[in-house]
């Protein structure tokens, strides 16, 4: 209640329990907490609360970043440019992932400028301190997809906001209490039961819905969700005590 960003950072630092870190990131976003990428000079290994009340993601989420690389990053602080990060011993591939994730945003560089600076450092043609040429910024869709590849989570918006909602689907955060309807979202969590049935926690920008899938529908949903970036459309019915059961599971638009 008093410090929501600190609370959400603590949940994620503790390992997240049953849920993937993205479930906590999206819950924080729905609470109105801003999401920041790991800052090259201010980010910690784990998620942490920022001074402005936002949640700063941790370098542990960066693809390819290990404790050794993080130690080199710390030793070289404060960094004045992406070239300084390279000089600290961070390889070009990892520095490129950091640029895609937005780690250099706090230097005042756009993602395209950071990517240029990382790449040009390896050529020997451009000394440190030479500003990048005027470069167009990435589109929101490209930034979202780049962050998903770099960290598995996004900062600016919920990833489903770059997709068109399938016609006729309702928000997962506030489904009807009776009747039949369709929900659309990503799987935040899968929980199998005996006999081939199970639950899918379906998540979209508005919230989550815990949906029961009987056998063999649960296995079909698992098959659909194996595809990277997959979303799911569930034809549902509301039952007793608010229980939501699925009648149909079909693929939704794919991220990427």
Coordinates of N, CA and C in Angstrom, one line a residue:
X1 N 0.8 -1.2 0.0 CA 0.0 0.0 0.0 C 0.9 1.3 0.0
X2 N 1.9 1.3 0.8 CA 2.8 2.5 0.9 C 3.8 2.5 -0.1
X3 N 4.4 1.4 -0.5 CA 5.5 1.4 -1.5 C 5.3 0.2 -2.5
X4 N 4.3 0.3 -3.4 CA 4.0 -0.8 -4.3 C 5.2 -1.3 -5.1
X5 N 6.0 -0.3 -5.6 CA 7.1 -0.8 -6.5 C 8.1 -1.6 -5.7
X6 N 8.3 -1.2 -4.4 CA 9.2 -2.0 -3.5 C 8.7 -3.3 -3.3
X7 N 7.4 -3.4 -3.1 CA 6.8 -4.7 -2.8 C 6.9 -5.6 -4.0
X8 N 6.6 -5.1 -5.2 CA 6.7 -6.0 -6.4 C 8.1 -6.4 -6.7
X9 N 9.0 -5.5 -6.4 CA 10.5 -5.8 -6.6 C 10.8 -6.9 -5.7
X10 N 10.3 -6.9 -4.4 CA 10.6 -7.9 -3.5 C 10.1 -9.3 -3.9
X11 N 8.9 -9.3 -4.4 CA 8.3 -10.5 -4.9 C 9.2 -11.2 -6.0
X12 N 9.6 -10.3 -6.9 CA 10.4 -10.8 -8.0 C 11.8 -11.2 -7.6
X13 N 12.4 -10.5 -6.6 CA 13.7 -10.8 -6.1 C 13.7 -12.1 -5.3
X14 N 12.5 -12.5 -4.8 CA 12.4 -13.8 -4.1 C 12.2 -15.0 -5.0
X15 N 12.2 -14.7 -6.3 CA 12.1 -15.8 -7.2 C 10.7 -16.0 -7.9
X16 N 9.8 -15.2 -7.5 CA 8.5 -15.2 -8.1 C 7.5 -16.3 -7.8
X17 N 7.9 -17.2 -6.9 CA 6.9 -18.2 -6.5 C 6.5 -19.1 -7.7
X18 N 5.2 -19.3 -7.9 CA 4.7 -20.1 -8.9 C 4.8 -19.4 -10.3
X19 N 4.9 -18.1 -10.3 CA 4.7 -17.4 -11.6 C 6.0 -16.9 -12.2
X20 N 5.9 -16.8 -13.6 CA 7.0 -16.3 -14.3 C 7.1 -14.8 -14.0
X21 N 8.4 -14.2 -14.0 CA 8.5 -12.8 -13.7 C 7.6 -11.9 -14.4
X22 N 7.2 -12.2 -15.7 CA 6.4 -11.3 -16.4 C 5.0 -11.2 -15.8
X23 N 4.5 -12.2 -15.0 CA 3.2 -12.1 -14.4 C 3.3 -10.9 -13.3
X24 N 4.4 -10.8 -12.6 CA 4.6 -9.7 -11.7 C 4.8 -8.3 -12.3
X25 N 5.5 -8.3 -13.5 CA 5.7 -7.1 -14.2 C 4.3 -6.6 -14.7
X26 N 3.5 -7.5 -15.2 CA 2.2 -7.0 -15.7 C 1.2 -6.6 -14.6
X27 N 1.3 -7.3 -13.5 CA 0.5 -6.9 -12.3 C 0.9 -5.5 -11.8
X28 N 2.2 -5.3 -11.8 CA 2.7 -3.9 -11.4 C 2.2 -2.9 -12.4
X29 N 2.2 -3.2 -13.7 CA 1.7 -2.2 -14.7 C 0.3 -1.9 -14.5
X30 N -0.5 -3.0 -14.2 CA -2.0 -2.8 -13.9 C -2.2 -1.9 -12.7
X31 N -1.2 -2.0 -11.7 CA -1.3 -1.2 -10.5 C -1.0 0.3 -10.8
X32 N -0.5 0.6 -12.0 CA -0.1 2.0 -12.3 C 1.4 2.2 -12.1
X33 N 2.1 1.2 -11.8 CA 3.6 1.4 -11.6 C 4.3 1.4 -12.9
X34 N 5.1 2.4 -13.1 CA 5.9 2.4 -14.4 C 7.0 1.4 -14.4
X35 N 7.3 0.9 -15.6 CA 8.3 -0.2 -15.7 C 9.5 0.4 -16.5
X36 N 10.7 0.3 -15.9 CA 11.9 0.8 -16.5 C 12.9 -0.3 -16.8
X37 N 13.6 -0.2 -17.9 CA 14.7 -1.2 -18.2 C 15.8 -1.1 -17.2
X38 N 16.7 -2.1 -17.2 CA 17.8 -2.0 -16.3 C 18.8 -0.9 -16.7
X39 N 19.0 0.1 -15.9 CA 19.8 1.2 -16.3 C 21.3 0.8 -16.2
X40 N 22.0 1.2 -17.3 CA 23.4 0.8 -17.4 C 24.2 1.3 -16.2
X41 N 23.9 2.4 -15.6 CA 24.6 2.9 -14.4 C 23.8 2.8 -13.1
X42 N 22.5 2.5 -13.2 CA 21.7 2.5 -12.0 C 21.0 1.2 -11.7
X43 N 21.0 0.3 -12.6 CA 20.3 -1.0 -12.5 C 21.0 -1.9 -11.5
X44 N 20.3 -2.8 -10.8 CA 20.8 -3.8 -10.0 C 20.7 -5.2 -10.7
X45 N 21.3 -6.2 -10.0 CA 21.1 -7.5 -10.6 C 19.7 -8.0 -10.5
X46 N 19.0 -7.7 -9.4 CA 17.6 -8.0 -9.3 C 16.7 -6.7 -9.5
X47 N 15.4 -6.9 -9.6 CA 14.5 -5.8 -9.8 C 14.6 -4.9 -8.6
X48 N 14.4 -3.6 -8.7 CA 14.5 -2.7 -7.6 C 13.5 -1.5 -7.9
X49 N 13.1 -0.9 -6.8 CA 12.3 0.3 -6.9 C 13.1 1.5 -7.3
X50 N 12.7 2.3 -8.3 CA 13.4 3.5 -8.7 C 12.9 4.7 -7.9
X51 N 13.7 5.8 -7.9 CA 13.4 6.9 -7.1 C 12.1 7.6 -7.4
X52 N 11.6 7.4 -8.7 CA 10.3 8.0 -9.0 C 9.1 7.1 -8.8
X53 N 9.3 6.0 -8.1 CA 8.3 5.1 -7.7 C 8.0 4.1 -8.8
X54 N 8.8 4.0 -9.8 CA 8.7 3.0 -10.9 C 9.4 1.7 -10.4
X55 N 9.3 0.7 -11.2 CA 9.9 -0.6 -11.0 C 11.0 -0.7 -12.0
X56 N 12.3 -0.8 -11.6 CA 13.4 -1.0 -12.5 C 13.7 -2.5 -12.6
X57 N 13.7 -3.0 -13.8 CA 14.0 -4.4 -14.0 C 15.4 -4.7 -13.7
X58 N 15.8 -5.9 -13.4 CA 17.1 -6.3 -13.0 C 17.9 -6.9 -14.2
X59 N 19.2 -6.8 -14.1 CA 20.1 -7.3 -15.2 C 20.0 -8.9 -15.2
X60 N 19.5 -9.5 -14.2 CA 19.3 -10.9 -14.2 C 18.3 -11.4 -15.3
X61 N 17.5 -10.4 -15.8 CA 16.5 -10.7 -16.9 C 17.1 -10.6 -18.3
X62 N 18.3 -10.0 -18.4 CA 18.9 -9.7 -19.7 C 19.5 -11.1 -20.2
X63 N 19.0 -11.4 -21.4 CA 19.5 -12.6 -22.1 C 21.0 -12.6 -22.3
X64 N 21.7 -13.6 -21.8 CA 23.1 -13.7 -21.9 C 24.0 -13.0 -20.8
X65 N 23.3 -12.4 -19.9 CA 24.0 -11.7 -18.8 C 24.1 -12.6 -17.6
X66 N 25.4 -12.9 -17.3 CA 25.7 -13.7 -16.1 C 26.3 -12.9 -15.0
X67 N 26.6 -13.5 -13.9 CA 27.1 -12.7 -12.8 C 28.5 -12.2 -13.1
X68 N 29.3 -12.9 -13.9 CA 30.6 -12.4 -14.3 C 30.5 -11.1 -15.1
X69 N 29.6 -11.1 -16.1 CA 29.4 -9.9 -17.0 C 28.8 -8.8 -16.1
X70 N 27.9 -9.1 -15.2 CA 27.4 -8.0 -14.4 C 28.5 -7.4 -13.5
X71 N 29.4 -8.2 -13.0 CA 30.5 -7.7 -12.2 C 31.4 -6.8 -13.0
X72 N 31.6 -7.1 -14.2 CA 32.4 -6.2 -15.1 C 31.7 -4.9 -15.3
X73 N 30.4 -5.0 -15.5 CA 29.6 -3.7 -15.7 C 29.7 -2.9 -14.4
X74 N 29.6 -3.5 -13.2 CA 29.7 -2.7 -12.0 C 31.0 -2.0 -11.8
X75 N 32.1 -2.8 -12.1 CA 33.4 -2.2 -12.0 C 33.7 -1.0 -12.8
X76 N 33.1 -1.0 -14.0 CA 33.3 0.1 -14.9 C 32.4 1.3 -14.7
X77 N 31.5 1.3 -13.8 CA 30.6 2.4 -13.5 C 31.4 3.6 -12.9
X78 N 31.0 4.8 -13.3 CA 29.9 5.2 -14.2 C 30.3 5.1 -15.6
X79 N 29.4 4.6 -16.5 CA 29.7 4.5 -17.9 C 29.2 5.8 -18.6
X80 N 30.0 6.3 -19.5 CA 29.7 7.5 -20.2 C 29.1 7.2 -21.6
X81 N 29.3 6.0 -22.1 CA 28.8 5.7 -23.5 C 28.8 4.2 -23.6
X82 N 28.1 3.7 -24.6 CA 28.2 2.2 -24.9 C 29.6 1.7 -25.1
X83 N 30.5 2.6 -25.6 CA 31.9 2.2 -25.8 C 32.5 1.9 -24.5
X84 N 32.2 2.6 -23.4 CA 32.7 2.4 -22.1 C 32.3 1.0 -21.6
X85 N 31.1 0.6 -21.9 CA 30.6 -0.7 -21.5 C 31.4 -1.8 -22.3
X86 N 31.7 -1.6 -23.5 CA 32.5 -2.5 -24.3 C 33.9 -2.6 -23.7
X87 N 34.5 -1.4 -23.3 CA 35.8 -1.4 -22.7 C 35.9 -2.1 -21.4
X88 N 34.7 -2.2 -20.7 CA 34.7 -2.9 -19.4 C 34.7 -4.4 -19.5
X89 N 34.6 -4.9 -20.8 CA 34.7 -6.3 -21.0 C 33.4 -7.0 -21.4
X90 N 32.4 -6.1 -21.7 CA 31.1 -6.7 -22.2 C 31.2 -6.9 -23.7
X91 N 31.0 -8.1 -24.2 CA 31.1 -8.4 -25.6 C 30.0 -7.7 -26.4
X92 N 30.3 -7.6 -27.7 CA 29.4 -6.9 -28.6 C 28.0 -7.5 -28.6
X93 N 27.9 -8.8 -28.6 CA 26.6 -9.5 -28.7 C 25.7 -9.1 -27.4
X94 N 26.3 -9.2 -26.3 CA 25.6 -8.8 -25.0 C 25.3 -7.3 -25.0
X95 N 26.2 -6.5 -25.4 CA 26.0 -5.1 -25.5 C 24.8 -4.7 -26.4
X96 N 24.7 -5.5 -27.5 CA 23.6 -5.3 -28.4 C 22.3 -5.7 -27.8
X97 N 22.3 -6.7 -27.0 CA 21.0 -7.1 -26.3 C 20.7 -6.0 -25.3
X98 N 21.7 -5.5 -24.6 CA 21.4 -4.4 -23.7 C 20.8 -3.2 -24.4
X99 N 21.3 -2.9 -25.6 CA 20.8 -1.8 -26.3 C 19.3 -2.0 -26.7
X100 N 19.0 -3.2 -27.1 CA 17.6 -3.6 -27.5 C 16.7 -3.5 -26.3
X101 N 17.2 -3.9 -25.1 CA 16.4 -3.8 -23.9 C 16.2 -2.4 -23.3
X102 N 17.0 -1.5 -23.8 CA 16.8 -0.1 -23.3 C 17.7 0.3 -22.2
X103 N 18.8 -0.5 -22.0 CA 19.7 -0.2 -20.9 C 20.4 1.1 -21.0
X104 N 20.5 1.6 -22.2 CA 21.2 2.9 -22.5 C 20.3 4.1 -22.5
X105 N 19.0 3.8 -22.3 CA 18.0 4.9 -22.3 C 18.4 6.0 -21.4
X106 N 18.9 5.7 -20.2 CA 19.2 6.7 -19.2 C 20.4 7.6 -19.6
X107 N 21.1 7.2 -20.6 CA 22.1 8.1 -21.2 C 21.6 9.1 -22.2
X108 N 20.3 9.0 -22.4 CA 19.7 9.9 -23.4 C 19.8 9.4 -24.8
X109 N 20.1 8.2 -25.0 CA 20.2 7.6 -26.3 C 18.9 6.8 -26.7
X110 N 18.5 7.0 -27.9 CA 17.4 6.1 -28.4 C 17.9 4.7 -28.6
X111 N 17.0 3.8 -28.8 CA 17.5 2.4 -29.0 C 18.3 2.3 -30.3
X112 N 17.9 3.0 -31.3 CA 18.7 2.9 -32.6 C 20.0 3.5 -32.4
X113 N 20.1 4.6 -31.7 CA 21.4 5.2 -31.4 C 22.3 4.4 -30.6
X114 N 21.8 3.7 -29.6 CA 22.6 2.8 -28.8 C 23.1 1.6 -29.6
X115 N 22.2 1.1 -30.4 CA 22.6 -0.1 -31.3 C 23.7 0.4 -32.2
X116 N 23.6 1.6 -32.8 CA 24.7 2.1 -33.7 C 26.0 2.2 -32.9
X117 N 25.9 2.8 -31.7 CA 27.1 3.0 -30.9 C 27.8 1.7 -30.5
X118 N 27.0 0.7 -30.2 CA 27.6 -0.6 -29.9 C 28.3 -1.2 -31.1
X119 N 27.7 -1.2 -32.2 CA 28.2 -1.8 -33.4 C 29.5 -1.0 -33.9
X120 N 29.4 0.3 -33.9 CA 30.5 1.1 -34.4 C 31.7 1.0 -33.6
X121 N 31.6 0.7 -32.3 CA 32.7 0.5 -31.4 C 33.7 -0.6 -31.9
X122 N 33.1 -1.6 -32.5 CA 33.9 -2.7 -32.9 C 34.7 -2.4 -34.2
X123 N 34.3 -1.4 -34.9 CA 35.0 -1.1 -36.2 C 36.3 -0.3 -36.1
X124 N 36.4 0.4 -35.0 CA 37.6 1.2 -34.9 C 37.6 2.5 -35.7
X125 N 36.5 2.8 -36.3 CA 36.4 4.0 -37.2 C 35.9 5.2 -36.4
X126 N 35.1 5.0 -35.3 CA 34.5 6.0 -34.6 C 35.0 6.0 -33.1
X127 N 35.8 7.0 -32.7 CA 36.3 7.0 -31.3 C 35.1 7.4 -30.4
X128 N 35.4 7.0 -29.1 CA 34.4 7.3 -28.1 C 34.2 8.8 -28.0
X129 N 32.9 9.2 -27.8 CA 32.6 10.6 -27.7 C 32.0 11.2 -29.0
X130 N 32.2 10.5 -30.1 CA 31.6 11.0 -31.4 C 30.1 10.6 -31.3
X131 N 29.2 11.6 -31.4 CA 27.8 11.2 -31.3 C 27.3 10.5 -32.5
X132 N 26.3 9.7 -32.4 CA 25.8 8.9 -33.5 C 25.1 9.9 -34.5
X133 N 25.0 9.5 -35.8 CA 24.3 10.3 -36.8 C 22.8 10.4 -36.5
X134 N 22.1 11.3 -37.1 CA 20.6 11.3 -36.8 C 20.0 10.0 -37.3
X135 N 19.3 9.3 -36.4 CA 18.8 8.0 -36.8 C 17.3 8.0 -36.4
X136 N 16.4 7.5 -37.3 CA 15.0 7.4 -36.9 C 14.9 6.4 -35.7
X137 N 13.9 6.7 -34.8 CA 13.7 5.8 -33.7 C 12.9 4.6 -34.1
X138 N 13.0 3.6 -33.4 CA 12.3 2.3 -33.6 C 10.8 2.5 -33.4
X139 N 10.0 1.8 -34.1 CA 8.5 1.8 -33.9 C 8.2 1.2 -32.6
X140 N 7.1 1.5 -32.0 CA 6.7 0.9 -30.7 C 6.6 -0.7 -30.9
X141 N 6.1 -1.2 -32.0 CA 6.1 -2.6 -32.2 C 7.5 -3.2 -32.1
X142 N 8.4 -2.6 -32.8 CA 9.8 -3.1 -32.8 C 10.4 -3.1 -31.4
X143 N 10.2 -2.0 -30.7 CA 10.7 -1.9 -29.3 C 10.1 -3.0 -28.5
X144 N 8.8 -3.3 -28.6 CA 8.2 -4.3 -27.7 C 8.8 -5.7 -28.1
X145 N 8.9 -6.0 -29.4 CA 9.4 -7.3 -29.8 C 10.9 -7.5 -29.4
X146 N 11.6 -6.4 -29.5 CA 13.0 -6.4 -29.1 C 13.2 -6.7 -27.6
X147 N 12.4 -6.0 -26.8 CA 12.4 -6.2 -25.3 C 12.0 -7.6 -25.0
X148 N 11.0 -8.2 -25.7 CA 10.6 -9.6 -25.4 C 11.8 -10.5 -25.7
X149 N 12.5 -10.3 -26.8 CA 13.6 -11.2 -27.1 C 14.7 -11.0 -26.1
X150 N 15.0 -9.7 -25.7 CA 16.1 -9.4 -24.8 C 15.9 -9.8 -23.3
X151 N 14.6 -9.7 -22.9 CA 14.3 -9.9 -21.4 C 13.1 -10.8 -21.1
X152 N 12.3 -11.0 -22.1 CA 11.1 -11.8 -21.8 C 9.9 -10.9 -21.3
X153 N 10.2 -9.7 -21.0 CA 9.2 -8.7 -20.5 C 9.3 -7.4 -21.3
X154 N 8.3 -6.5 -21.1 CA 8.3 -5.2 -21.8 C 8.2 -4.1 -20.8
X155 N 8.6 -2.9 -21.2 CA 8.5 -1.8 -20.3 C 7.4 -0.8 -20.7
X156 N 7.3 -0.4 -21.9 CA 6.5 0.7 -22.3 C 5.0 0.4 -22.3
X157 N 4.6 -0.8 -22.8 CA 3.2 -1.2 -22.9 C 3.2 -2.7 -22.7
X158 N 2.0 -3.2 -22.4 CA 1.7 -4.6 -22.4 C 1.9 -5.1 -23.8
X159 N 2.6 -6.3 -24.0 CA 2.9 -6.7 -25.4 C 1.7 -7.0 -26.2
X160 N 0.6 -7.4 -25.7 CA -0.6 -7.6 -26.5 C -1.2 -6.3 -27.1
X161 N -0.8 -5.2 -26.6 CA -1.3 -3.9 -27.1 C -0.8 -3.6 -28.5
X162 N 0.2 -4.4 -29.0 CA 0.7 -4.2 -30.4 C 0.0 -5.1 -31.3
X163 N -0.9 -6.0 -30.8 CA -1.7 -6.9 -31.6 C -3.2 -6.4 -31.7
X164 N -3.8 -6.8 -32.7 CA -5.2 -6.5 -32.9 C -6.1 -7.6 -32.1
X165 N -6.9 -7.2 -31.2 CA -7.7 -8.1 -30.4 C -8.6 -8.9 -31.4
X166 N -8.7 -10.2 -31.2 CA -9.6 -11.0 -32.1 C -11.1 -10.5 -31.9
X167 N -11.8 -10.4 -32.9 CA -13.2 -9.9 -32.8 C -14.0 -10.8 -31.9
X168 N -14.8 -10.1 -31.1 CA -15.8 -10.8 -30.2 C -15.2 -11.2 -28.9
X169 N -13.9 -11.0 -28.7 CA -13.3 -11.5 -27.4 C -13.4 -10.4 -26.3
X170 N -13.6 -10.8 -25.1 CA -13.8 -9.9 -24.0 C -12.5 -9.8 -23.1
X171 N -12.5 -8.8 -22.2 CA -11.3 -8.6 -21.4 C -11.2 -9.7 -20.3
X172 N -10.0 -10.2 -20.1 CA -9.8 -11.3 -19.1 C -10.0 -10.7 -17.7
X173 N -9.8 -9.4 -17.5 CA -9.9 -8.9 -16.2 C -11.3 -8.7 -15.6
X174 N -12.3 -8.8 -16.5 CA -13.7 -8.6 -16.0 C -14.6 -9.4 -16.8
X175 N -14.5 -10.7 -16.8 CA -15.4 -11.6 -17.6 C -16.8 -11.6 -17.0
X176 N -17.8 -11.9 -17.9 CA -19.2 -12.0 -17.4 C -19.4 -13.1 -16.3
X177 N -20.4 -12.9 -15.5 CA -20.6 -13.9 -14.4 C -21.5 -15.0 -14.9
X178 N -22.1 -14.9 -16.1 CA -22.9 -16.0 -16.6 C -22.9 -16.0 -18.1
X179 N -23.4 -17.1 -18.7 CA -23.4 -17.2 -20.2 C -22.1 -17.6 -20.8
X180 N -22.1 -17.6 -22.1 CA -21.0 -18.0 -22.9 C -20.3 -16.7 -23.5
X181 N -19.0 -16.8 -23.7 CA -18.2 -15.7 -24.2 C -16.8 -16.2 -24.6
X182 N -16.0 -15.3 -25.2 CA -14.7 -15.7 -25.6 C -13.7 -14.7 -24.9
X183 N -12.6 -15.3 -24.5 CA -11.5 -14.5 -23.9 C -10.2 -14.7 -24.7
X184 N -9.4 -13.7 -24.7 CA -8.1 -13.8 -25.4 C -7.0 -13.3 -24.6
X185 N -5.8 -14.0 -24.6 CA -4.7 -13.5 -23.9 C -3.5 -14.5 -24.0
X186 N -2.5 -14.2 -23.2 CA -1.3 -15.1 -23.1 C -1.5 -16.0 -21.9
X187 N -0.8 -17.1 -21.8 CA -0.8 -17.9 -20.7 C 0.2 -17.5 -19.7
X188 N -0.3 -17.0 -18.5 CA 0.6 -16.6 -17.4 C 1.1 -17.8 -16.6
X189 N 0.2 -18.8 -16.6 CA 0.6 -20.0 -15.8 C -0.3 -21.2 -16.3
X190 N 0.3 -22.4 -16.3 CA -0.4 -23.6 -16.7 C -0.4 -24.5 -15.5
X191 N -1.5 -25.2 -15.2 CA -1.5 -26.1 -14.1 C -2.3 -27.3 -14.5
X192 N -1.6 -28.5 -14.6 CA -2.2 -29.7 -15.1 C -2.9 -30.4 -13.9
X193 N -3.9 -31.2 -14.2 CA -4.7 -32.0 -13.3 C -4.6 -33.4 -13.8
X194 N -5.1 -34.3 -13.0 CA -5.2 -35.7 -13.4 C -6.2 -35.9 -14.5
X195 N -5.9 -36.9 -15.3 CA -6.8 -37.2 -16.4 C -6.8 -36.4 -17.6
X196 N -5.7 -35.5 -17.7 CA -5.5 -34.7 -18.9 C -6.2 -33.3 -18.9
X197 N -6.8 -33.0 -17.8 CA -7.5 -31.7 -17.7 C -6.5 -30.7 -17.0
X198 N -6.9 -29.5 -16.9 CA -6.0 -28.5 -16.2 C -6.6 -27.1 -16.2
X199 N -5.8 -26.2 -15.7 CA -6.2 -24.8 -15.7 C -5.2 -23.9 -16.4
X200 N -5.6 -22.9 -17.1 CA -4.8 -21.9 -17.8 C -5.1 -20.6 -17.1
X201 N -4.1 -19.9 -16.6 CA -4.3 -18.5 -16.2 C -4.1 -17.6 -17.4
X202 N -5.2 -17.1 -18.0 CA -5.1 -16.3 -19.2 C -4.9 -14.8 -18.8
X203 N -4.0 -14.1 -19.4 CA -3.6 -12.8 -19.0 C -3.6 -11.9 -20.2
X204 N -4.2 -10.7 -20.0 CA -4.2 -9.6 -21.0 C -4.0 -8.3 -20.3
X205 N -4.0 -7.1 -21.0 CA -3.7 -5.9 -20.4 C -4.6 -5.5 -19.2
X206 N -5.8 -6.1 -19.2 CA -6.8 -5.7 -18.1 C -6.7 -6.6 -16.9
X207 N -6.1 -7.8 -17.0 CA -6.1 -8.7 -15.8 C -5.9 -10.1 -16.2
X208 N -6.3 -11.0 -15.3 CA -6.1 -12.4 -15.5 C -7.4 -13.2 -15.2
X209 N -7.6 -14.3 -15.9 CA -8.7 -15.2 -15.7 C -8.2 -16.6 -15.6
X210 N -8.6 -17.3 -14.5 CA -8.2 -18.7 -14.3 C -9.3 -19.5 -14.9
X211 N -9.0 -20.3 -16.0 CA -9.9 -21.0 -16.8 C -9.7 -22.5 -16.7
X212 N -10.7 -23.3 -16.4 CA -10.6 -24.7 -16.4 C -10.8 -25.3 -17.8
X213 N -9.9 -26.2 -18.2 CA -10.0 -26.8 -19.5 C -10.1 -28.3 -19.3
X214 N -11.2 -28.9 -19.7 CA -11.3 -30.4 -19.5 C -10.4 -31.1 -20.5
X215 N -10.2 -32.4 -20.3 CA -9.5 -33.2 -21.3 C -10.4 -33.5 -22.5
X216 N -9.9 -33.5 -23.7 CA -8.5 -33.2 -24.1 C -8.2 -31.8 -24.5
X217 N -9.0 -30.8 -24.1 CA -8.9 -29.4 -24.4 C -7.6 -28.8 -23.8
X218 N -7.3 -29.3 -22.6 CA -6.1 -28.7 -22.0 C -4.8 -29.1 -22.8
X219 N -4.8 -30.3 -23.3 CA -3.6 -30.7 -24.1 C -3.5 -29.9 -25.4
X220 N -4.7 -29.6 -26.0 CA -4.7 -28.8 -27.2 C -4.2 -27.4 -26.9
X221 N -4.6 -26.9 -25.8 CA -4.1 -25.5 -25.4 C -2.6 -25.6 -25.2
X222 N -2.1 -26.6 -24.6 CA -0.6 -26.7 -24.4 C 0.1 -26.8 -25.7
X223 N -0.5 -27.5 -26.7 CA 0.1 -27.6 -28.0 C 0.2 -26.2 -28.7
X224 N -0.9 -25.5 -28.6 CA -0.9 -24.1 -29.2 C 0.1 -23.2 -28.6
X225 N 0.3 -23.3 -27.3 CA 1.1 -22.4 -26.5 C 2.6 -22.7 -26.6
X226 N 2.9 -23.9 -27.3 CA 4.4 -24.2 -27.5 C 5.0 -23.2 -28.5
X227 N 4.2 -22.6 -29.3 CA 4.8 -21.7 -30.3 C 5.2 -20.4 -29.7
X228 N 6.4 -20.0 -29.9 CA 6.9 -18.7 -29.3 C 6.0 -17.6 -29.6
X229 N 5.6 -16.8 -28.7 CA 4.8 -15.6 -28.9 C 3.3 -16.0 -29.1
X230 N 2.9 -17.2 -28.7 CA 1.5 -17.6 -29.0 C 0.6 -17.0 -28.0
X231 N -0.6 -16.7 -28.5 CA -1.8 -16.3 -27.7 C -2.9 -17.3 -27.9
X232 N -3.9 -17.2 -27.1 CA -4.9 -18.2 -27.0 C -6.3 -17.5 -27.0
X233 N -7.2 -18.1 -27.8 CA -8.6 -17.6 -27.7 C -9.4 -18.8 -27.1
X234 N -10.1 -18.6 -26.0 CA -10.9 -19.6 -25.3 C -12.3 -19.3 -25.4
X235 N -13.1 -20.2 -25.9 CA -14.6 -20.1 -25.8 C -15.0 -20.6 -24.4
X236 N -15.6 -19.8 -23.6 CA -15.8 -20.1 -22.2 C -17.3 -20.0 -21.8
X237 N -17.5 -20.6 -20.6 CA -18.8 -20.5 -20.0 C -18.6 -20.3 -18.5
X238 N -19.5 -19.4 -17.9 CA -19.4 -19.2 -16.5 C -20.2 -20.2 -15.8
X239 N -19.7 -20.8 -14.7 CA -20.4 -21.8 -13.9 C -20.6 -21.3 -12.5
X240 N -20.9 -22.3 -11.7 CA -21.1 -22.0 -10.3 C -19.9 -21.5 -9.5
X241 N -20.2 -20.6 -8.6 CA -19.1 -20.0 -7.7 C -18.1 -19.3 -8.5
X242 N -18.5 -18.8 -9.7 CA -17.5 -18.0 -10.5 C -16.6 -18.8 -11.3
X243 N -16.7 -20.1 -11.3 CA -15.8 -20.9 -12.0 C -16.0 -20.8 -13.5
X244 N -14.9 -20.6 -14.2 CA -14.9 -20.4 -15.7 C -14.3 -21.6 -16.3
X245 N -15.1 -22.2 -17.3 CA -14.7 -23.4 -18.0 C -14.6 -23.1 -19.5
X246 N -13.6 -23.7 -20.1 CA -13.4 -23.6 -21.5 C -14.2 -24.6 -22.3
X247 N -14.8 -24.2 -23.4 CA -15.4 -25.1 -24.3 C -14.7 -25.3 -25.6
X248 N -13.8 -24.4 -25.9 CA -13.0 -24.4 -27.2 C -11.7 -23.6 -26.9
X249 N -10.6 -24.1 -27.6 CA -9.3 -23.4 -27.6 C -8.8 -23.3 -29.0
X250 N -8.5 -22.1 -29.4 CA -8.0 -21.9 -30.8 C -6.8 -20.9 -30.7
X251 N -5.9 -21.0 -31.7 CA -4.8 -20.0 -31.7 C -5.2 -18.6 -31.9
X252 N -4.6 -17.6 -31.2 CA -4.8 -16.2 -31.5 C -3.7 -15.6 -32.2
X253 N -3.6 -14.3 -32.4 CA -2.5 -13.7 -33.1 C -1.2 -14.0 -32.4
X254 N -0.1 -14.0 -33.1 CA 1.2 -14.4 -32.6 C 2.1 -13.2 -32.4
X255 N 2.8 -13.0 -31.3 CA 3.7 -11.9 -31.1 C 5.0 -12.3 -31.8
X256 N 5.4 -11.4 -32.8 CA 6.7 -11.7 -33.5 C 6.4 -11.9 -34.9

